mmCIF file with all atom_site columns, C-alpha atoms in Angstrom:
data_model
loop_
_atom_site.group_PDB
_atom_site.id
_atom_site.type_symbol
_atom_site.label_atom_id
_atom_site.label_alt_id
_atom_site.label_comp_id
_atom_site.label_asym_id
_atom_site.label_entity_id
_atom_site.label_seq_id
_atom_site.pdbx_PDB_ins_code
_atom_site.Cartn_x
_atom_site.Cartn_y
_atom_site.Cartn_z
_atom_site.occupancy
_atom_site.B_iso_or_equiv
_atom_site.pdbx_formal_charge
_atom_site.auth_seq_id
_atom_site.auth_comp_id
_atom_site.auth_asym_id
_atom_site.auth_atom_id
_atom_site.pdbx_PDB_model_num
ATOM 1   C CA . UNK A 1 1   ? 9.182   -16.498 -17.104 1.00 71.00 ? 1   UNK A CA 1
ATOM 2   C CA . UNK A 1 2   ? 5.380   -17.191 -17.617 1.00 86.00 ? 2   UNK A CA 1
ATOM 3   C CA . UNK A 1 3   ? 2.877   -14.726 -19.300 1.00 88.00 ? 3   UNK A CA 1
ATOM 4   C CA . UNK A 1 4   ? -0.561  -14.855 -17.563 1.00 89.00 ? 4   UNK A CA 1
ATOM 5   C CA . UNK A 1 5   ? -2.882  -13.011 -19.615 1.00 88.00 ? 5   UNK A CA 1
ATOM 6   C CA . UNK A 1 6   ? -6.609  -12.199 -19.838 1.00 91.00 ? 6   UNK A CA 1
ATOM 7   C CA . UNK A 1 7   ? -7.327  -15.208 -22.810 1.00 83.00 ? 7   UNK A CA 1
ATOM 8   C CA . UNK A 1 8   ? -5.046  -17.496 -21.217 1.00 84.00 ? 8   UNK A CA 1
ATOM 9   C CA . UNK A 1 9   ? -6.188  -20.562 -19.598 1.00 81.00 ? 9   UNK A CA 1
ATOM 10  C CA . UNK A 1 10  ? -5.701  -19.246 -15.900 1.00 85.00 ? 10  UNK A CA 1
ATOM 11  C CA . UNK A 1 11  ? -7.709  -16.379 -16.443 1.00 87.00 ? 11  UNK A CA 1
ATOM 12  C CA . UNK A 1 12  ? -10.667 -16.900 -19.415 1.00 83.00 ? 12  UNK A CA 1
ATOM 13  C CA . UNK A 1 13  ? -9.224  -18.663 -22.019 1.00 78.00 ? 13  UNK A CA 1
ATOM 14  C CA . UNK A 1 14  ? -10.937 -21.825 -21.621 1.00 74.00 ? 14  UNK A CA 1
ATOM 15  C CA . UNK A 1 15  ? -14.412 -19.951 -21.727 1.00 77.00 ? 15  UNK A CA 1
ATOM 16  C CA . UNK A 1 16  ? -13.729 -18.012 -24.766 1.00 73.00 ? 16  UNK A CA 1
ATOM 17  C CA . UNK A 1 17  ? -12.616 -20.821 -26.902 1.00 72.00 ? 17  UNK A CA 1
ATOM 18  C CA . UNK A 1 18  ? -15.767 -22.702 -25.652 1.00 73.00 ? 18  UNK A CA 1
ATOM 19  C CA . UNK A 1 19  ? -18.227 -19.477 -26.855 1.00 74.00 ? 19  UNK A CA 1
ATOM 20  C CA . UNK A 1 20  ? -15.626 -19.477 -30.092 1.00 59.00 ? 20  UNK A CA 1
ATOM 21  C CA . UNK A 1 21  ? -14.837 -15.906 -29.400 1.00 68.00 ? 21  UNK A CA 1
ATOM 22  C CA . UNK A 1 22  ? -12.874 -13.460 -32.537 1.00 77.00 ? 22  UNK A CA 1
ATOM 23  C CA . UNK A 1 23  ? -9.643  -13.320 -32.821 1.00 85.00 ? 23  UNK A CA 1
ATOM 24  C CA . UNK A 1 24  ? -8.812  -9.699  -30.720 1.00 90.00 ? 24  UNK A CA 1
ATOM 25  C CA . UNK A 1 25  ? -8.186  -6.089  -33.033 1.00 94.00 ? 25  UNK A CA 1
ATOM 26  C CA . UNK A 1 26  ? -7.466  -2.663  -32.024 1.00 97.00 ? 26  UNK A CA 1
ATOM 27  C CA . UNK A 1 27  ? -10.327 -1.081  -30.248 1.00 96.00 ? 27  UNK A CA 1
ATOM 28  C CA . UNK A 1 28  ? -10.661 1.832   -28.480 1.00 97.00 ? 28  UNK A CA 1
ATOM 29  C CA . UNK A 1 29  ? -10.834 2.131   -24.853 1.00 97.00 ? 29  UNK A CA 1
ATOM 30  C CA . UNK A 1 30  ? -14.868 2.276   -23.687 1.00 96.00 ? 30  UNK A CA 1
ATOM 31  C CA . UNK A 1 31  ? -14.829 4.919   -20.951 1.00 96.00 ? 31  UNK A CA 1
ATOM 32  C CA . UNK A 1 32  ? -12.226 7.646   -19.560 1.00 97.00 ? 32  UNK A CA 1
ATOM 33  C CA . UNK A 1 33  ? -10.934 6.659   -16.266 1.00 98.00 ? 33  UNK A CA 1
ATOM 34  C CA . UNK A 1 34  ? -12.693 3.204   -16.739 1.00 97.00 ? 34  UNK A CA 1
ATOM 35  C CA . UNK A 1 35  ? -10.932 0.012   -15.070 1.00 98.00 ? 35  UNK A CA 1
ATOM 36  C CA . UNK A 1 36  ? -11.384 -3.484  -15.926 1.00 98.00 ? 36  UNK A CA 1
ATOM 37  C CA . UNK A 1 37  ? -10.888 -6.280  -13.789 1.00 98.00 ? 37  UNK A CA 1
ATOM 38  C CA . UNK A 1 38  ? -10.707 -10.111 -14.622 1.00 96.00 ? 38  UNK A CA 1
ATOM 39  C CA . UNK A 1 39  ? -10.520 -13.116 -12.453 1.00 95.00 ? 39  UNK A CA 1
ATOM 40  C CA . UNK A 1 40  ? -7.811  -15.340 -12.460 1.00 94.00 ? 40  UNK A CA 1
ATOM 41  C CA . UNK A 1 41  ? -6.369  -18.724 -10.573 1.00 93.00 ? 41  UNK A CA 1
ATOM 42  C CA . UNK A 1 42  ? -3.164  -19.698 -9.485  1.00 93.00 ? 42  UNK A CA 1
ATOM 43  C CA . UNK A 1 43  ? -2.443  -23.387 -8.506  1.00 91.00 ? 43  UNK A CA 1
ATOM 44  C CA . UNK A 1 44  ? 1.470   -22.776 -7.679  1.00 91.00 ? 44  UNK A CA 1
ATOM 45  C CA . UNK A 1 45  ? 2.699   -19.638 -5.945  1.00 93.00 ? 45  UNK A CA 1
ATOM 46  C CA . UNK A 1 46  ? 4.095   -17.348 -8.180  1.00 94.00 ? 46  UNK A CA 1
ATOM 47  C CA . UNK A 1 47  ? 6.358   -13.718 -8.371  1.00 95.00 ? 47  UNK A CA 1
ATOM 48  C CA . UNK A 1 48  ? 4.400   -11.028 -10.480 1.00 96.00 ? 48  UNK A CA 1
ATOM 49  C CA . UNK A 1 49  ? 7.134   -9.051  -11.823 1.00 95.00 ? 49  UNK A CA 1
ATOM 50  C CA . UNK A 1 50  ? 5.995   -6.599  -14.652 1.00 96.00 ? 50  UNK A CA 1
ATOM 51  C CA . UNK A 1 51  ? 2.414   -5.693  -15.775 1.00 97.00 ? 51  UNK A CA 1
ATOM 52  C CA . UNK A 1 52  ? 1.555   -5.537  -20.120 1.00 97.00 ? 52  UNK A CA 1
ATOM 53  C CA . UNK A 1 53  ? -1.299  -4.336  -22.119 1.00 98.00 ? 53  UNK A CA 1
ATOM 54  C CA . UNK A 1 54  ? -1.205  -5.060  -26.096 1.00 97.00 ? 54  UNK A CA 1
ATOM 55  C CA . UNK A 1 55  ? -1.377  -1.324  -27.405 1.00 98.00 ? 55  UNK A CA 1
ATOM 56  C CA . UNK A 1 56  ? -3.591  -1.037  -30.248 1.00 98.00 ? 56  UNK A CA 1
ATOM 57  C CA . UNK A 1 57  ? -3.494  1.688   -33.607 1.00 97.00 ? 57  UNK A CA 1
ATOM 58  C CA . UNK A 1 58  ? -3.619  4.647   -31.491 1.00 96.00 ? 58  UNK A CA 1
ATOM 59  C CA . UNK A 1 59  ? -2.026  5.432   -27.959 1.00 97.00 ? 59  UNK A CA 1
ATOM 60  C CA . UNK A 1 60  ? -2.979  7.978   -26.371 1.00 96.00 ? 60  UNK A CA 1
ATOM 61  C CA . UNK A 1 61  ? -3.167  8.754   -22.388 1.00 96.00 ? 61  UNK A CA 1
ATOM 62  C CA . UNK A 1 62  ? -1.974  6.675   -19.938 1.00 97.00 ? 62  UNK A CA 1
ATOM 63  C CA . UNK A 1 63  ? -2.548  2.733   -18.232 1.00 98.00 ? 63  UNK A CA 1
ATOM 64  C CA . UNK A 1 64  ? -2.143  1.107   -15.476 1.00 98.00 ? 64  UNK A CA 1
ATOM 65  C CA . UNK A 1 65  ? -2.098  -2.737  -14.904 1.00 98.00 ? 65  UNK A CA 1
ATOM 66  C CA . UNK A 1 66  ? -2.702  -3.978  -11.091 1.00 98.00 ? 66  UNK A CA 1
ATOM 67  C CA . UNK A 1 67  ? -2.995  -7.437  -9.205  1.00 98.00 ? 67  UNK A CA 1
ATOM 68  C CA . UNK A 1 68  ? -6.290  -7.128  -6.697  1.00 98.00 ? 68  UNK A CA 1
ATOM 69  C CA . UNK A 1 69  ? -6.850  -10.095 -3.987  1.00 97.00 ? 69  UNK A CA 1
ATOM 70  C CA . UNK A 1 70  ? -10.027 -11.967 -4.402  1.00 96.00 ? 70  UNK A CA 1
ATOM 71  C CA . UNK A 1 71  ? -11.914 -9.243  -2.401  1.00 97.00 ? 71  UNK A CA 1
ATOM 72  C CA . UNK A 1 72  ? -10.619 -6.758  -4.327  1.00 98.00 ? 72  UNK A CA 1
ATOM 73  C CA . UNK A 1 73  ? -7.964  -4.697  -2.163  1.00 98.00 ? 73  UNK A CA 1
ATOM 74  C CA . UNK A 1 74  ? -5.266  -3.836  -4.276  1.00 98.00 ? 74  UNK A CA 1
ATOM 75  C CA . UNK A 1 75  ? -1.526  -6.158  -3.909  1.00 97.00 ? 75  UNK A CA 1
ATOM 76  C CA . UNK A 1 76  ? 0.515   -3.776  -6.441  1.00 97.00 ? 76  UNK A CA 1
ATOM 77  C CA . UNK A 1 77  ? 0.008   -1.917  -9.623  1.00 97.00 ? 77  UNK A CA 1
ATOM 78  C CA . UNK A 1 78  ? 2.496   -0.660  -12.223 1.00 96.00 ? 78  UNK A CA 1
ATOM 79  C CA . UNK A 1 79  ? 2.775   3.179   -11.762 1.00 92.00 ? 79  UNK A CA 1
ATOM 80  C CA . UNK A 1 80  ? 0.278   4.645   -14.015 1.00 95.00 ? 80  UNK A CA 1
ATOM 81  C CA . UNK A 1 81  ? 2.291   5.541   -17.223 1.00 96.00 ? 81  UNK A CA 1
ATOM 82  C CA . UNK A 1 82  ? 1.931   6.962   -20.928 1.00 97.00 ? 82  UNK A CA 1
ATOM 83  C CA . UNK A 1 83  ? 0.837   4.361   -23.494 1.00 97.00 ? 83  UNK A CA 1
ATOM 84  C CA . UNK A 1 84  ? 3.934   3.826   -25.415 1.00 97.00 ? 84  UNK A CA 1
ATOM 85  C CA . UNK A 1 85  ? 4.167   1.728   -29.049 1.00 97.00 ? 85  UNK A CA 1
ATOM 86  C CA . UNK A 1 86  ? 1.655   1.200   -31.849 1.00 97.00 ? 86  UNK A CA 1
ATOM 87  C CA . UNK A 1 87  ? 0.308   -2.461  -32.186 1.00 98.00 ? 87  UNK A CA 1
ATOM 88  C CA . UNK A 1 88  ? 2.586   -3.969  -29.733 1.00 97.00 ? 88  UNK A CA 1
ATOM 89  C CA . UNK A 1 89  ? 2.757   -4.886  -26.057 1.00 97.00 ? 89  UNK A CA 1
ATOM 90  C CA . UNK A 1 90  ? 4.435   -2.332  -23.607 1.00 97.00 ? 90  UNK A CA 1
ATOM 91  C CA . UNK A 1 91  ? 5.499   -4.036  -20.037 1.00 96.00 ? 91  UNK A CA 1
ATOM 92  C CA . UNK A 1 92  ? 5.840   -1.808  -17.302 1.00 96.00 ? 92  UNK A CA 1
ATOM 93  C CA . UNK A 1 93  ? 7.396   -3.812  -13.760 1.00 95.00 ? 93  UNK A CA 1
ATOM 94  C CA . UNK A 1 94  ? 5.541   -3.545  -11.107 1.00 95.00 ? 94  UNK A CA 1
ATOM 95  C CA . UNK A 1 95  ? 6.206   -0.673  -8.508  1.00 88.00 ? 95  UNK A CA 1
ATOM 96  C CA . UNK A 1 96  ? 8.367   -2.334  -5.552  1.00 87.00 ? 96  UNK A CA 1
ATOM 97  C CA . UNK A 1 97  ? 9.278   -4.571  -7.582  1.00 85.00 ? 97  UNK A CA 1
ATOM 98  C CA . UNK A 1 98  ? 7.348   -7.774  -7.684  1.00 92.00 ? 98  UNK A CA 1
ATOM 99  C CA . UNK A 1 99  ? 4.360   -9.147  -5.543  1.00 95.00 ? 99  UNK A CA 1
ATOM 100 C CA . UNK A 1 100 ? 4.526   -12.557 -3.828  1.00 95.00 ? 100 UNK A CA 1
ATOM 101 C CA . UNK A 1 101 ? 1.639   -14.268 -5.104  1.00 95.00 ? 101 UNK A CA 1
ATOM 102 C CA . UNK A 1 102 ? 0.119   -17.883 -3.367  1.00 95.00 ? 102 UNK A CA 1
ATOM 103 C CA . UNK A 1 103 ? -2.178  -20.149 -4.401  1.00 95.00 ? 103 UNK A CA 1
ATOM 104 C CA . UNK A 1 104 ? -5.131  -18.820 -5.188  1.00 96.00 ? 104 UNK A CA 1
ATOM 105 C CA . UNK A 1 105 ? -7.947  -16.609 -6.807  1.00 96.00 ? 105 UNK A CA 1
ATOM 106 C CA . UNK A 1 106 ? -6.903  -12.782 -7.838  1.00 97.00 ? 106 UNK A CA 1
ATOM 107 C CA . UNK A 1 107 ? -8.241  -10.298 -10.576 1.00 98.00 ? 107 UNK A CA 1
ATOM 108 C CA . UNK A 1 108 ? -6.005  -8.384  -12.903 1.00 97.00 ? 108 UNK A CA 1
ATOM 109 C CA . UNK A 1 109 ? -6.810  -5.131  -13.852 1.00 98.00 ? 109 UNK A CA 1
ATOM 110 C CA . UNK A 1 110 ? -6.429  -2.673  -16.284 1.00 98.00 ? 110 UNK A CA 1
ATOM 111 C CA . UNK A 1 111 ? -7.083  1.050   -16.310 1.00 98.00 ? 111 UNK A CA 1
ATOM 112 C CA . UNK A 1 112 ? -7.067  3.656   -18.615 1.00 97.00 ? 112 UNK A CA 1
ATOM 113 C CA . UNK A 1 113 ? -7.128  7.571   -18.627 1.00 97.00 ? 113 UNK A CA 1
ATOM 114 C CA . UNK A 1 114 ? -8.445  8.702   -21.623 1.00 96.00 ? 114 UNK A CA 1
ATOM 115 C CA . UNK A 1 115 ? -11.400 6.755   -24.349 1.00 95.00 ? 115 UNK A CA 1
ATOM 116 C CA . UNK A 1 116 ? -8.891  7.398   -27.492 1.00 95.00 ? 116 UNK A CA 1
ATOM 117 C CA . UNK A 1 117 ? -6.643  4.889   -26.459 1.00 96.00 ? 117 UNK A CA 1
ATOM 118 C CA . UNK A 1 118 ? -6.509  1.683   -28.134 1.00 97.00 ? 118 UNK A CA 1
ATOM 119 C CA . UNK A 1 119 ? -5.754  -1.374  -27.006 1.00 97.00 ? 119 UNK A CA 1
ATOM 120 C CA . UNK A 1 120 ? -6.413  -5.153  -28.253 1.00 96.00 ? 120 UNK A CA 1
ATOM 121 C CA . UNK A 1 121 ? -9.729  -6.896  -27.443 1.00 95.00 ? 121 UNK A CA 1
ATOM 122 C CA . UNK A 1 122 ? -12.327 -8.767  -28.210 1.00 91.00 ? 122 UNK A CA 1
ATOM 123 C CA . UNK A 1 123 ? -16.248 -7.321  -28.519 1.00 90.00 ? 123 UNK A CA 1
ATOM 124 C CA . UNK A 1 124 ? -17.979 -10.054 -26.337 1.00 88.00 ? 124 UNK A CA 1
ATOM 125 C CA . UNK A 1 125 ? -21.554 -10.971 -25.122 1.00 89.00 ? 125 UNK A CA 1
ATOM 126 C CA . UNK A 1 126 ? -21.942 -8.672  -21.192 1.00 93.00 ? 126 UNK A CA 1
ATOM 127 C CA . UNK A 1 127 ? -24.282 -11.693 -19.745 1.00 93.00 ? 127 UNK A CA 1
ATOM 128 C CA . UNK A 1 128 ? -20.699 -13.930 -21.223 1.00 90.00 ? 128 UNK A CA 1
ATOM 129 C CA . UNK A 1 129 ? -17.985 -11.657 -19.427 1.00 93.00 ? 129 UNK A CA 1
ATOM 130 C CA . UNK A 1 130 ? -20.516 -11.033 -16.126 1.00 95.00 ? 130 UNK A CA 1
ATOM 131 C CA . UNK A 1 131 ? -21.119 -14.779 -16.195 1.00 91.00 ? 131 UNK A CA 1
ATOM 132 C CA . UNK A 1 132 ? -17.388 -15.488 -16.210 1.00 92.00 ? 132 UNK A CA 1
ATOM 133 C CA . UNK A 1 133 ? -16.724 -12.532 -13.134 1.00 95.00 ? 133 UNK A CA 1
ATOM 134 C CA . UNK A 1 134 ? -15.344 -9.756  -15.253 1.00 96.00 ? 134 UNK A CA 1
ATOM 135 C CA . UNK A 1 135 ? -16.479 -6.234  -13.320 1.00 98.00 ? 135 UNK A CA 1
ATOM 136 C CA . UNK A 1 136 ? -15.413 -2.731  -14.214 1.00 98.00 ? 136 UNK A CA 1
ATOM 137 C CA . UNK A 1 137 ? -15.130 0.080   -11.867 1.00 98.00 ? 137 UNK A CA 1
ATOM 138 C CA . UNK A 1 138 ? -15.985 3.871   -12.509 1.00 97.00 ? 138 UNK A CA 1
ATOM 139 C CA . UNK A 1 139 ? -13.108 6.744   -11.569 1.00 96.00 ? 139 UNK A CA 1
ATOM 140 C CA . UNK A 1 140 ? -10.448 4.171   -11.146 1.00 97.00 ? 140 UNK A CA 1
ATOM 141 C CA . UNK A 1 141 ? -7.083  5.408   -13.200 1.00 97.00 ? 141 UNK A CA 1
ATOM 142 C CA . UNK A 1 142 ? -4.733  4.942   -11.572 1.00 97.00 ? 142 UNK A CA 1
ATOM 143 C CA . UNK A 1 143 ? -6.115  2.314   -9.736  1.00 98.00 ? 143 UNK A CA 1
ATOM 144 C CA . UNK A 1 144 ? -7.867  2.240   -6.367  1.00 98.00 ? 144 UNK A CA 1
ATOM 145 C CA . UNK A 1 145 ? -6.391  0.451   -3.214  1.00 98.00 ? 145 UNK A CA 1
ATOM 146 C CA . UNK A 1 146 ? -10.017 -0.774  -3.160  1.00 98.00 ? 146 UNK A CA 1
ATOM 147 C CA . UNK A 1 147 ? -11.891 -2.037  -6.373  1.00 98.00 ? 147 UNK A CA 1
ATOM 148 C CA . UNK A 1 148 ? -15.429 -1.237  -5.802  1.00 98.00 ? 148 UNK A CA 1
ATOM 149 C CA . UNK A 1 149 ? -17.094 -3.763  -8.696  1.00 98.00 ? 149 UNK A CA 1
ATOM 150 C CA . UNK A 1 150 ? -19.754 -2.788  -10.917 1.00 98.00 ? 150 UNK A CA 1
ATOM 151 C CA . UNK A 1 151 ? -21.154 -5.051  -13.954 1.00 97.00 ? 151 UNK A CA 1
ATOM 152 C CA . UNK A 1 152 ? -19.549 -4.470  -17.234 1.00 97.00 ? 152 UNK A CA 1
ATOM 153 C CA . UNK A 1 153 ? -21.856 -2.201  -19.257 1.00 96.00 ? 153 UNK A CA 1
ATOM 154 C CA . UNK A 1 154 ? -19.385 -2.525  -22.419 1.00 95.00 ? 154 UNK A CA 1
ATOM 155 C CA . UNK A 1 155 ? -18.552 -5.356  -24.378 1.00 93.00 ? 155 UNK A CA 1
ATOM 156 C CA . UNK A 1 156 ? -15.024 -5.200  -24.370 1.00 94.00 ? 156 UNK A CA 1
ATOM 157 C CA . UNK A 1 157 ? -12.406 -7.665  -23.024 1.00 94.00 ? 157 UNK A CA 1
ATOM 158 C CA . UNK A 1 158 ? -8.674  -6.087  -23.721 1.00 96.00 ? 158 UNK A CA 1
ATOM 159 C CA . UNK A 1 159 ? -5.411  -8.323  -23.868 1.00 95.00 ? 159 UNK A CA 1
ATOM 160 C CA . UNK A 1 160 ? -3.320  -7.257  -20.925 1.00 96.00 ? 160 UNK A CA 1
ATOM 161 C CA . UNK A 1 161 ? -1.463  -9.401  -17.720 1.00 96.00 ? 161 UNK A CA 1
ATOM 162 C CA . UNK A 1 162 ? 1.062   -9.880  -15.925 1.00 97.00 ? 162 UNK A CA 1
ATOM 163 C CA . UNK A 1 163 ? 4.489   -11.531 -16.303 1.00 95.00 ? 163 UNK A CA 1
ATOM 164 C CA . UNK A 1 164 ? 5.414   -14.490 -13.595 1.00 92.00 ? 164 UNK A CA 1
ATOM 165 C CA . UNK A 1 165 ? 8.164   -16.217 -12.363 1.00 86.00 ? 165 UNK A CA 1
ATOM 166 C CA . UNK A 1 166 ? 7.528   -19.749 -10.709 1.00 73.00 ? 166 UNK A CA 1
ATOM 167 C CA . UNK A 1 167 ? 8.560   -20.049 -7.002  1.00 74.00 ? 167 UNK A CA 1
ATOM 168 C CA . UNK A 1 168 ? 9.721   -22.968 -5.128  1.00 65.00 ? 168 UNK A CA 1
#
């Protein structure tokens, strides 16, 4: 099973290392109802199976972790569901089962339903995470069949993703 994540290397790893980004801490979630989305890449098909989001100090509300083609129509989500565990990472599988993933460009995204949740992140630059394609969307908990993008107007990058397993 492979972890893809929003600081790993398929997603924006590779640029935060390079702008020698913080190490993430428990922050609190920047908007009710706000969703994050960040682009990742795929160079092997893959099986999505479960969605995870590294709770922070408090949990409160609920999240929802989603997989969104490259023009943003939603391929699966978790079910929207209470923030569970202090300082640790919940997994949640996603509904149906698992999404058949090929090569290729996707976002991952993460909502939340209420701004006292916290999760893990990093406070970073918003011309860095608009340069690297990160977009948020308004109203969007649980999240949308259609992700209609808007620029980040927080600095805020949370550790969430998506668990894989490699297909031949």
């Amino acid at each position: 099973m492979k972890t893809l994540y929003s600081f790993g290397d398929e997603a924006l790893g590779t640029a935060l290392k390079a702008l020698a980004s913080a190490a993430p801490t428990s922050a609190v979630w920047p908007v009710v109802n706000r969703a994050i989305a960040i682009p990742f890449q795929l160079d092997q098909k893959a099986y999505a199976v479960w969605g995870f989001v590294f709770n922070g100090s408090i949990v409160s509300g609920n999240v929802d972790v989603g997989i969104y083609r490259y023009d943003l129509r939603l391929l699966g989500a978790t079910t929207a569901s209470a923030q569970s565990g202090t300082n640790e990472i919940q997994t949640q599988r996603f509904a149906g089962g698992g999404l058949l993933l090929p090569i290729g460009t996707y976002y991952m995204a993460l909502s939340a339903s209420l701004a006292t949740a916290r999760m893990f992140a990093v406070a970073l630059n918003l011309n860095h995470l608009r340069a690297l394609g990160v977009v948020q969307m308004a109203a969007a908990h649980p999240l949308p069949a259609q992700f209609n993008p808007a620029a980040v107007t927080n600095a805020y990058l949370p550790c969430f993703g998506i668990g894989l397993e490699t297909v031949i």
